[in-house]
Amino acid sequence: MRNTGDQGSATEADQPVNGAGYGPASLSETDETPREKSLGVDLCLSHPELILTDATESSPDITVHPEQMVNDGTSNFLVIEVAGESLDQFETELGRDNTVCGFLVLDWTETNRIYRIEVADSAVQVTPSLVQAGGRALDMEGTGGQWLVHAQFRSQAALSQFRSECSERNITFRLDRLYWTSGEANADVCGLTADQQVALETAHREGYFDVPRGISQAELADKLGISPSAMSQRIRRGMDQVVGSELGLSEE
C-alpha cells in the first residue's frame, strides 16, 4: 500500500502496536489484544489470479472500488466503481481479464464507470478468508495489479491466521500499517481511510474548500503524486464519510 506517512500525533486509539511505526510491522502469534480494542491494518495483496489483476495492471491510472458482491446460486457477480482517465482502455482489458467471465456497464460519467462483472470460478478471492479469520474489509482499492486493503481484525492472532492463509495460497502479503483501534465501527477519524484523510487534510490546508478556491484539484493531485481522478474520488468518498459520520446518517 502507498506510504501515507505520519498522520500527526497518534491518539491512544491509533497507537502503533508494540511501538511499531506505520511501516511493516511484526506480528505476535499470541492473542493479547485488549478486549475493548481491535487491530487496524493497511495491507497490499497481489496474485496473478486475484480479481481484476490483469485489467488494473494494464491500466495503471485506473482505481477500482468494489461496491457489492452477489451470488445468484450459480455465479458470483461483483459491482465495481472504476475511476481514471483511461476508462476505454480499461474496458478493453476487462474483456481480456481471465478472472472475468463477462461484464455490463451500469452507469458512467466522463471519469467514472460502474460495472457489474461476473467473476470467473478460477479467480482468487480474499474477502471470505479475511472474514473467516476474524476481520472485515473497511475499504478496498484495486490499482496497478494490486489490491490495497484497509481492514480491521479482532486480534493479532486473527491477522496472523489471515496472513498464513495468504501464504498458503501464494498471495503476496505486505503489511504497511498496524495499529490499535477503539474497536468501534469507525476506527479512524470518521471512518476515513488513510488515503482519504491525507487527501482531505491536504485539501483543507491548501485552501481547496475556500471561496474562491486556493488550489485546483489537479494541483492537489500533483502534490500527492496521484491522478486528478483519484484525487477527486478520495475527496468525494472522504467527504461522504465525514458527513455521514458527523450527522449520524445511515448508509442505507
mmCIF file with all atom_site columns, C-alpha atoms in Angstrom, residues 64-205:
data_model
loop_
_atom_site.group_PDB
_atom_site.id
_atom_site.type_symbol
_atom_site.label_atom_id
_atom_site.label_alt_id
_atom_site.label_comp_id
_atom_site.label_asym_id
_atom_site.label_entity_id
_atom_site.label_seq_id
_atom_site.pdbx_PDB_ins_code
_atom_site.Cartn_x
_atom_site.Cartn_y
_atom_site.Cartn_z
_atom_site.occupancy
_atom_site.B_iso_or_equiv
_atom_site.pdbx_formal_charge
_atom_site.auth_seq_id
_atom_site.auth_comp_id
_atom_site.auth_asym_id
_atom_site.auth_atom_id
_atom_site.pdbx_PDB_model_num
ATOM 1   C CA . VAL A 1 64  ? -11.254 0.151   -8.754  1.00 0.00 ? 64  VAL A CA 1
ATOM 2   C CA . HIS A 1 65  ? -13.512 0.120   -5.697  1.00 0.00 ? 65  HIS A CA 1
ATOM 3   C CA . PRO A 1 66  ? -15.754 -2.922  -5.070  1.00 0.00 ? 66  PRO A CA 1
ATOM 4   C CA . GLU A 1 67  ? -19.288 -1.980  -4.061  1.00 0.00 ? 67  GLU A CA 1
ATOM 5   C CA . GLN A 1 68  ? -21.254 -5.209  -3.804  1.00 0.00 ? 68  GLN A CA 1
ATOM 6   C CA . MET A 1 69  ? -20.773 -8.959  -4.263  1.00 0.00 ? 69  MET A CA 1
ATOM 7   C CA . VAL A 1 70  ? -23.810 -11.118 -5.055  1.00 0.00 ? 70  VAL A CA 1
ATOM 8   C CA . ASN A 1 71  ? -24.163 -14.859 -5.625  1.00 0.00 ? 71  ASN A CA 1
ATOM 9   C CA . ASP A 1 72  ? -27.278 -15.931 -7.518  1.00 0.00 ? 72  ASP A CA 1
ATOM 10  C CA . GLY A 1 73  ? -26.737 -19.591 -6.735  1.00 0.00 ? 73  GLY A CA 1
ATOM 11  C CA . THR A 1 74  ? -24.692 -20.326 -9.824  1.00 0.00 ? 74  THR A CA 1
ATOM 12  C CA . SER A 1 75  ? -22.384 -17.334 -10.349 1.00 0.00 ? 75  SER A CA 1
ATOM 13  C CA . ASN A 1 76  ? -20.664 -14.572 -8.393  1.00 0.00 ? 76  ASN A CA 1
ATOM 14  C CA . PHE A 1 77  ? -21.338 -11.018 -9.539  1.00 0.00 ? 77  PHE A CA 1
ATOM 15  C CA . LEU A 1 78  ? -19.297 -8.032  -8.372  1.00 0.00 ? 78  LEU A CA 1
ATOM 16  C CA . VAL A 1 79  ? -20.354 -4.392  -8.749  1.00 0.00 ? 79  VAL A CA 1
ATOM 17  C CA . ILE A 1 80  ? -17.348 -2.078  -9.026  1.00 0.00 ? 80  ILE A CA 1
ATOM 18  C CA . GLU A 1 81  ? -16.771 1.658   -9.375  1.00 0.00 ? 81  GLU A CA 1
ATOM 19  C CA . VAL A 1 82  ? -13.898 2.500   -11.719 1.00 0.00 ? 82  VAL A CA 1
ATOM 20  C CA . ALA A 1 83  ? -12.224 5.915   -11.899 1.00 0.00 ? 83  ALA A CA 1
ATOM 21  C CA . GLY A 1 84  ? -9.438  7.192   -14.111 1.00 0.00 ? 84  GLY A CA 1
ATOM 22  C CA . GLU A 1 85  ? -8.564  8.712   -17.444 1.00 0.00 ? 85  GLU A CA 1
ATOM 23  C CA . SER A 1 86  ? -8.097  5.531   -19.499 1.00 0.00 ? 86  SER A CA 1
ATOM 24  C CA . LEU A 1 87  ? -11.562 4.064   -18.989 1.00 0.00 ? 87  LEU A CA 1
ATOM 25  C CA . ASP A 1 88  ? -11.865 2.850   -22.580 1.00 0.00 ? 88  ASP A CA 1
ATOM 26  C CA . GLN A 1 89  ? -8.546  1.031   -22.305 1.00 0.00 ? 89  GLN A CA 1
ATOM 27  C CA . PHE A 1 90  ? -9.626  -0.494  -19.004 1.00 0.00 ? 90  PHE A CA 1
ATOM 28  C CA . GLU A 1 91  ? -12.865 -1.722  -20.560 1.00 0.00 ? 91  GLU A CA 1
ATOM 29  C CA . THR A 1 92  ? -10.908 -3.369  -23.368 1.00 0.00 ? 92  THR A CA 1
ATOM 30  C CA . GLU A 1 93  ? -8.637  -5.051  -20.827 1.00 0.00 ? 93  GLU A CA 1
ATOM 31  C CA . LEU A 1 94  ? -11.675 -6.068  -18.784 1.00 0.00 ? 94  LEU A CA 1
ATOM 32  C CA . GLY A 1 95  ? -12.806 -8.189  -21.719 1.00 0.00 ? 95  GLY A CA 1
ATOM 33  C CA . ARG A 1 96  ? -9.399  -9.910  -21.757 1.00 0.00 ? 96  ARG A CA 1
ATOM 34  C CA . ASP A 1 97  ? -9.054  -10.445 -17.997 1.00 0.00 ? 97  ASP A CA 1
ATOM 35  C CA . ASN A 1 98  ? -9.208  -14.173 -17.235 1.00 0.00 ? 98  ASN A CA 1
ATOM 36  C CA . THR A 1 99  ? -10.808 -13.531 -13.831 1.00 0.00 ? 99  THR A CA 1
ATOM 37  C CA . VAL A 1 100 ? -13.867 -12.053 -15.566 1.00 0.00 ? 100 VAL A CA 1
ATOM 38  C CA . CYS A 1 101 ? -16.488 -14.080 -17.476 1.00 0.00 ? 101 CYS A CA 1
ATOM 39  C CA . GLY A 1 102 ? -18.485 -11.062 -18.609 1.00 0.00 ? 102 GLY A CA 1
ATOM 40  C CA . PHE A 1 103 ? -19.416 -7.519  -17.676 1.00 0.00 ? 103 PHE A CA 1
ATOM 41  C CA . LEU A 1 104 ? -22.154 -4.939  -18.010 1.00 0.00 ? 104 LEU A CA 1
ATOM 42  C CA . VAL A 1 105 ? -21.864 -1.143  -17.749 1.00 0.00 ? 105 VAL A CA 1
ATOM 43  C CA . LEU A 1 106 ? -24.458 0.063   -15.227 1.00 0.00 ? 106 LEU A CA 1
ATOM 44  C CA . ASP A 1 107 ? -23.647 3.794   -15.166 1.00 0.00 ? 107 ASP A CA 1
ATOM 45  C CA . TRP A 1 108 ? -20.977 6.153   -16.452 1.00 0.00 ? 108 TRP A CA 1
ATOM 46  C CA . THR A 1 109 ? -19.602 9.681   -16.447 1.00 0.00 ? 109 THR A CA 1
ATOM 47  C CA . GLU A 1 110 ? -16.538 11.156  -18.122 1.00 0.00 ? 110 GLU A CA 1
ATOM 48  C CA . THR A 1 111 ? -14.210 9.952   -15.355 1.00 0.00 ? 111 THR A CA 1
ATOM 49  C CA . ASN A 1 112 ? -16.169 7.152   -13.629 1.00 0.00 ? 112 ASN A CA 1
ATOM 50  C CA . ARG A 1 113 ? -17.954 3.976   -14.649 1.00 0.00 ? 113 ARG A CA 1
ATOM 51  C CA . ILE A 1 114 ? -19.964 1.434   -12.700 1.00 0.00 ? 114 ILE A CA 1
ATOM 52  C CA . TYR A 1 115 ? -19.678 -2.168  -13.868 1.00 0.00 ? 115 TYR A CA 1
ATOM 53  C CA . ARG A 1 116 ? -21.309 -5.417  -12.918 1.00 0.00 ? 116 ARG A CA 1
ATOM 54  C CA . ILE A 1 117 ? -18.826 -8.187  -13.612 1.00 0.00 ? 117 ILE A CA 1
ATOM 55  C CA . GLU A 1 118 ? -19.311 -11.936 -13.493 1.00 0.00 ? 118 GLU A CA 1
ATOM 56  C CA . VAL A 1 119 ? -16.379 -13.391 -11.584 1.00 0.00 ? 119 VAL A CA 1
ATOM 57  C CA . ALA A 1 120 ? -14.688 -16.471 -13.043 1.00 0.00 ? 120 ALA A CA 1
ATOM 58  C CA . ASP A 1 121 ? -14.642 -19.585 -10.862 1.00 0.00 ? 121 ASP A CA 1
ATOM 59  C CA . SER A 1 122 ? -10.849 -19.649 -11.177 1.00 0.00 ? 122 SER A CA 1
ATOM 60  C CA . ALA A 1 123 ? -10.454 -16.150 -9.701  1.00 0.00 ? 123 ALA A CA 1
ATOM 61  C CA . VAL A 1 124 ? -8.713  -15.917 -6.335  1.00 0.00 ? 124 VAL A CA 1
ATOM 62  C CA . GLN A 1 125 ? -10.814 -14.127 -3.703  1.00 0.00 ? 125 GLN A CA 1
ATOM 63  C CA . VAL A 1 126 ? -9.519  -12.914 -0.343  1.00 0.00 ? 126 VAL A CA 1
ATOM 64  C CA . THR A 1 127 ? -12.548 -11.372 1.370   1.00 0.00 ? 127 THR A CA 1
ATOM 65  C CA . PRO A 1 128 ? -14.054 -14.722 2.509   1.00 0.00 ? 128 PRO A CA 1
ATOM 66  C CA . SER A 1 129 ? -10.736 -15.746 4.109   1.00 0.00 ? 129 SER A CA 1
ATOM 67  C CA . LEU A 1 130 ? -10.391 -12.329 5.733   1.00 0.00 ? 130 LEU A CA 1
ATOM 68  C CA . VAL A 1 131 ? -13.853 -12.575 7.296   1.00 0.00 ? 131 VAL A CA 1
ATOM 69  C CA . GLN A 1 132 ? -13.386 -16.201 8.373   1.00 0.00 ? 132 GLN A CA 1
ATOM 70  C CA . ALA A 1 133 ? -10.140 -15.242 10.134  1.00 0.00 ? 133 ALA A CA 1
ATOM 71  C CA . GLY A 1 134 ? -11.928 -12.595 12.209  1.00 0.00 ? 134 GLY A CA 1
ATOM 72  C CA . GLY A 1 135 ? -11.529 -9.468  10.120  1.00 0.00 ? 135 GLY A CA 1
ATOM 73  C CA . ARG A 1 136 ? -13.581 -7.113  7.999   1.00 0.00 ? 136 ARG A CA 1
ATOM 74  C CA . ALA A 1 137 ? -12.635 -5.033  4.996   1.00 0.00 ? 137 ALA A CA 1
ATOM 75  C CA . LEU A 1 138 ? -13.368 -1.335  5.582   1.00 0.00 ? 138 LEU A CA 1
ATOM 76  C CA . ASP A 1 139 ? -12.152 -0.238  2.153   1.00 0.00 ? 139 ASP A CA 1
ATOM 77  C CA . MET A 1 140 ? -10.522 -1.895  -0.851  1.00 0.00 ? 140 MET A CA 1
ATOM 78  C CA . GLU A 1 141 ? -8.857  -0.343  -3.880  1.00 0.00 ? 141 GLU A CA 1
ATOM 79  C CA . GLY A 1 142 ? -7.541  -2.161  -6.915  1.00 0.00 ? 142 GLY A CA 1
ATOM 80  C CA . THR A 1 143 ? -4.779  -0.361  -8.797  1.00 0.00 ? 143 THR A CA 1
ATOM 81  C CA . GLY A 1 144 ? -1.621  -1.293  -10.685 1.00 0.00 ? 144 GLY A CA 1
ATOM 82  C CA . GLY A 1 145 ? -2.264  -5.035  -10.408 1.00 0.00 ? 145 GLY A CA 1
ATOM 83  C CA . GLN A 1 146 ? -2.557  -4.929  -6.609  1.00 0.00 ? 146 GLN A CA 1
ATOM 84  C CA . TRP A 1 147 ? -5.300  -4.675  -4.015  1.00 0.00 ? 147 TRP A CA 1
ATOM 85  C CA . LEU A 1 148 ? -4.876  -2.109  -1.251  1.00 0.00 ? 148 LEU A CA 1
ATOM 86  C CA . VAL A 1 149 ? -6.950  -3.183  1.744   1.00 0.00 ? 149 VAL A CA 1
ATOM 87  C CA . HIS A 1 150 ? -7.897  -1.115  4.796   1.00 0.00 ? 150 HIS A CA 1
ATOM 88  C CA . ALA A 1 151 ? -9.201  -3.645  7.318   1.00 0.00 ? 151 ALA A CA 1
ATOM 89  C CA . GLN A 1 152 ? -9.913  -4.342  10.965  1.00 0.00 ? 152 GLN A CA 1
ATOM 90  C CA . PHE A 1 153 ? -9.133  -7.591  12.827  1.00 0.00 ? 153 PHE A CA 1
ATOM 91  C CA . ARG A 1 154 ? -10.382 -8.715  16.226  1.00 0.00 ? 154 ARG A CA 1
ATOM 92  C CA . SER A 1 155 ? -6.874  -9.715  17.342  1.00 0.00 ? 155 SER A CA 1
ATOM 93  C CA . GLN A 1 156 ? -3.267  -10.231 16.327  1.00 0.00 ? 156 GLN A CA 1
ATOM 94  C CA . ALA A 1 157 ? -3.959  -13.963 16.129  1.00 0.00 ? 157 ALA A CA 1
ATOM 95  C CA . ALA A 1 158 ? -6.753  -13.309 13.620  1.00 0.00 ? 158 ALA A CA 1
ATOM 96  C CA . LEU A 1 159 ? -4.443  -11.222 11.454  1.00 0.00 ? 159 LEU A CA 1
ATOM 97  C CA . SER A 1 160 ? -1.729  -13.889 11.703  1.00 0.00 ? 160 SER A CA 1
ATOM 98  C CA . GLN A 1 161 ? -4.257  -16.505 10.591  1.00 0.00 ? 161 GLN A CA 1
ATOM 99  C CA . PHE A 1 162 ? -5.202  -14.432 7.547   1.00 0.00 ? 162 PHE A CA 1
ATOM 100 C CA . ARG A 1 163 ? -1.557  -13.877 6.650   1.00 0.00 ? 163 ARG A CA 1
ATOM 101 C CA . SER A 1 164 ? -0.873  -17.616 6.934   1.00 0.00 ? 164 SER A CA 1
ATOM 102 C CA . GLU A 1 165 ? -3.800  -18.373 4.635   1.00 0.00 ? 165 GLU A CA 1
ATOM 103 C CA . CYS A 1 166 ? -2.480  -15.865 2.105   1.00 0.00 ? 166 CYS A CA 1
ATOM 104 C CA . SER A 1 167 ? 0.930   -17.534 2.273   1.00 0.00 ? 167 SER A CA 1
ATOM 105 C CA . GLU A 1 168 ? -0.596  -20.981 1.727   1.00 0.00 ? 168 GLU A CA 1
ATOM 106 C CA . ARG A 1 169 ? -2.349  -19.664 -1.407  1.00 0.00 ? 169 ARG A CA 1
ATOM 107 C CA . ASN A 1 170 ? 0.806   -17.894 -2.674  1.00 0.00 ? 170 ASN A CA 1
ATOM 108 C CA . ILE A 1 171 ? -0.808  -14.473 -2.266  1.00 0.00 ? 171 ILE A CA 1
ATOM 109 C CA . THR A 1 172 ? 1.825   -11.798 -1.718  1.00 0.00 ? 172 THR A CA 1
ATOM 110 C CA . PHE A 1 173 ? 1.029   -10.111 1.610   1.00 0.00 ? 173 PHE A CA 1
ATOM 111 C CA . ARG A 1 174 ? 2.581   -6.777  2.569   1.00 0.00 ? 174 ARG A CA 1
ATOM 112 C CA . LEU A 1 175 ? 1.680   -5.143  5.876   1.00 0.00 ? 175 LEU A CA 1
ATOM 113 C CA . ASP A 1 176 ? 2.097   -1.375  5.619   1.00 0.00 ? 176 ASP A CA 1
ATOM 114 C CA . ARG A 1 177 ? 0.400   -0.167  8.793   1.00 0.00 ? 177 ARG A CA 1
ATOM 115 C CA . LEU A 1 178 ? -0.608  -1.846  12.054  1.00 0.00 ? 178 LEU A CA 1
ATOM 116 C CA . TYR A 1 179 ? -2.227  -0.030  14.989  1.00 0.00 ? 179 TYR A CA 1
ATOM 117 C CA . TRP A 1 180 ? -4.732  -0.361  17.804  1.00 0.00 ? 180 TRP A CA 1
ATOM 118 C CA . THR A 1 181 ? -8.240  0.916   17.189  1.00 0.00 ? 181 THR A CA 1
ATOM 119 C CA . SER A 1 182 ? -11.091 1.555   19.592  1.00 0.00 ? 182 SER A CA 1
ATOM 120 C CA . GLY A 1 183 ? -12.958 -1.399  18.121  1.00 0.00 ? 183 GLY A CA 1
ATOM 121 C CA . GLU A 1 184 ? -15.832 0.856   17.114  1.00 0.00 ? 184 GLU A CA 1
ATOM 122 C CA . ALA A 1 185 ? -17.414 0.888   13.667  1.00 0.00 ? 185 ALA A CA 1
ATOM 123 C CA . ASN A 1 186 ? -15.457 3.972   12.644  1.00 0.00 ? 186 ASN A CA 1
ATOM 124 C CA . ALA A 1 187 ? -11.976 3.089   13.825  1.00 0.00 ? 187 ALA A CA 1
ATOM 125 C CA . ASP A 1 188 ? -10.168 6.080   12.329  1.00 0.00 ? 188 ASP A CA 1
ATOM 126 C CA . VAL A 1 189 ? -11.243 9.710   12.033  1.00 0.00 ? 189 VAL A CA 1
ATOM 127 C CA . CYS A 1 190 ? -14.918 9.427   10.970  1.00 0.00 ? 190 CYS A CA 1
ATOM 128 C CA . GLY A 1 191 ? -14.071 6.046   9.444   1.00 0.00 ? 191 GLY A CA 1
ATOM 129 C CA . LEU A 1 192 ? -11.762 7.584   6.823   1.00 0.00 ? 192 LEU A CA 1
ATOM 130 C CA . THR A 1 193 ? -9.086  5.506   5.170   1.00 0.00 ? 193 THR A CA 1
ATOM 131 C CA . ALA A 1 194 ? -5.529  6.804   5.484   1.00 0.00 ? 194 ALA A CA 1
ATOM 132 C CA . ASP A 1 195 ? -5.547  7.963   1.843   1.00 0.00 ? 195 ASP A CA 1
ATOM 133 C CA . GLN A 1 196 ? -8.871  9.781   2.271   1.00 0.00 ? 196 GLN A CA 1
ATOM 134 C CA . GLN A 1 197 ? -7.672  11.510  5.436   1.00 0.00 ? 197 GLN A CA 1
ATOM 135 C CA . VAL A 1 198 ? -4.460  12.697  3.771   1.00 0.00 ? 198 VAL A CA 1
ATOM 136 C CA . ALA A 1 199 ? -6.444  13.963  0.770   1.00 0.00 ? 199 ALA A CA 1
ATOM 137 C CA . LEU A 1 200 ? -8.902  15.935  2.918   1.00 0.00 ? 200 LEU A CA 1
ATOM 138 C CA . GLU A 1 201 ? -6.210  17.325  5.221   1.00 0.00 ? 201 GLU A CA 1
ATOM 139 C CA . THR A 1 202 ? -4.164  18.486  2.229   1.00 0.00 ? 202 THR A CA 1
ATOM 140 C CA . ALA A 1 203 ? -7.217  19.976  0.518   1.00 0.00 ? 203 ALA A CA 1
ATOM 141 C CA . HIS A 1 204 ? -8.159  21.902  3.667   1.00 0.00 ? 204 HIS A CA 1
ATOM 142 C CA . ARG A 1 205 ? -4.622  23.104  4.319   1.00 0.00 ? 205 ARG A CA 1
#
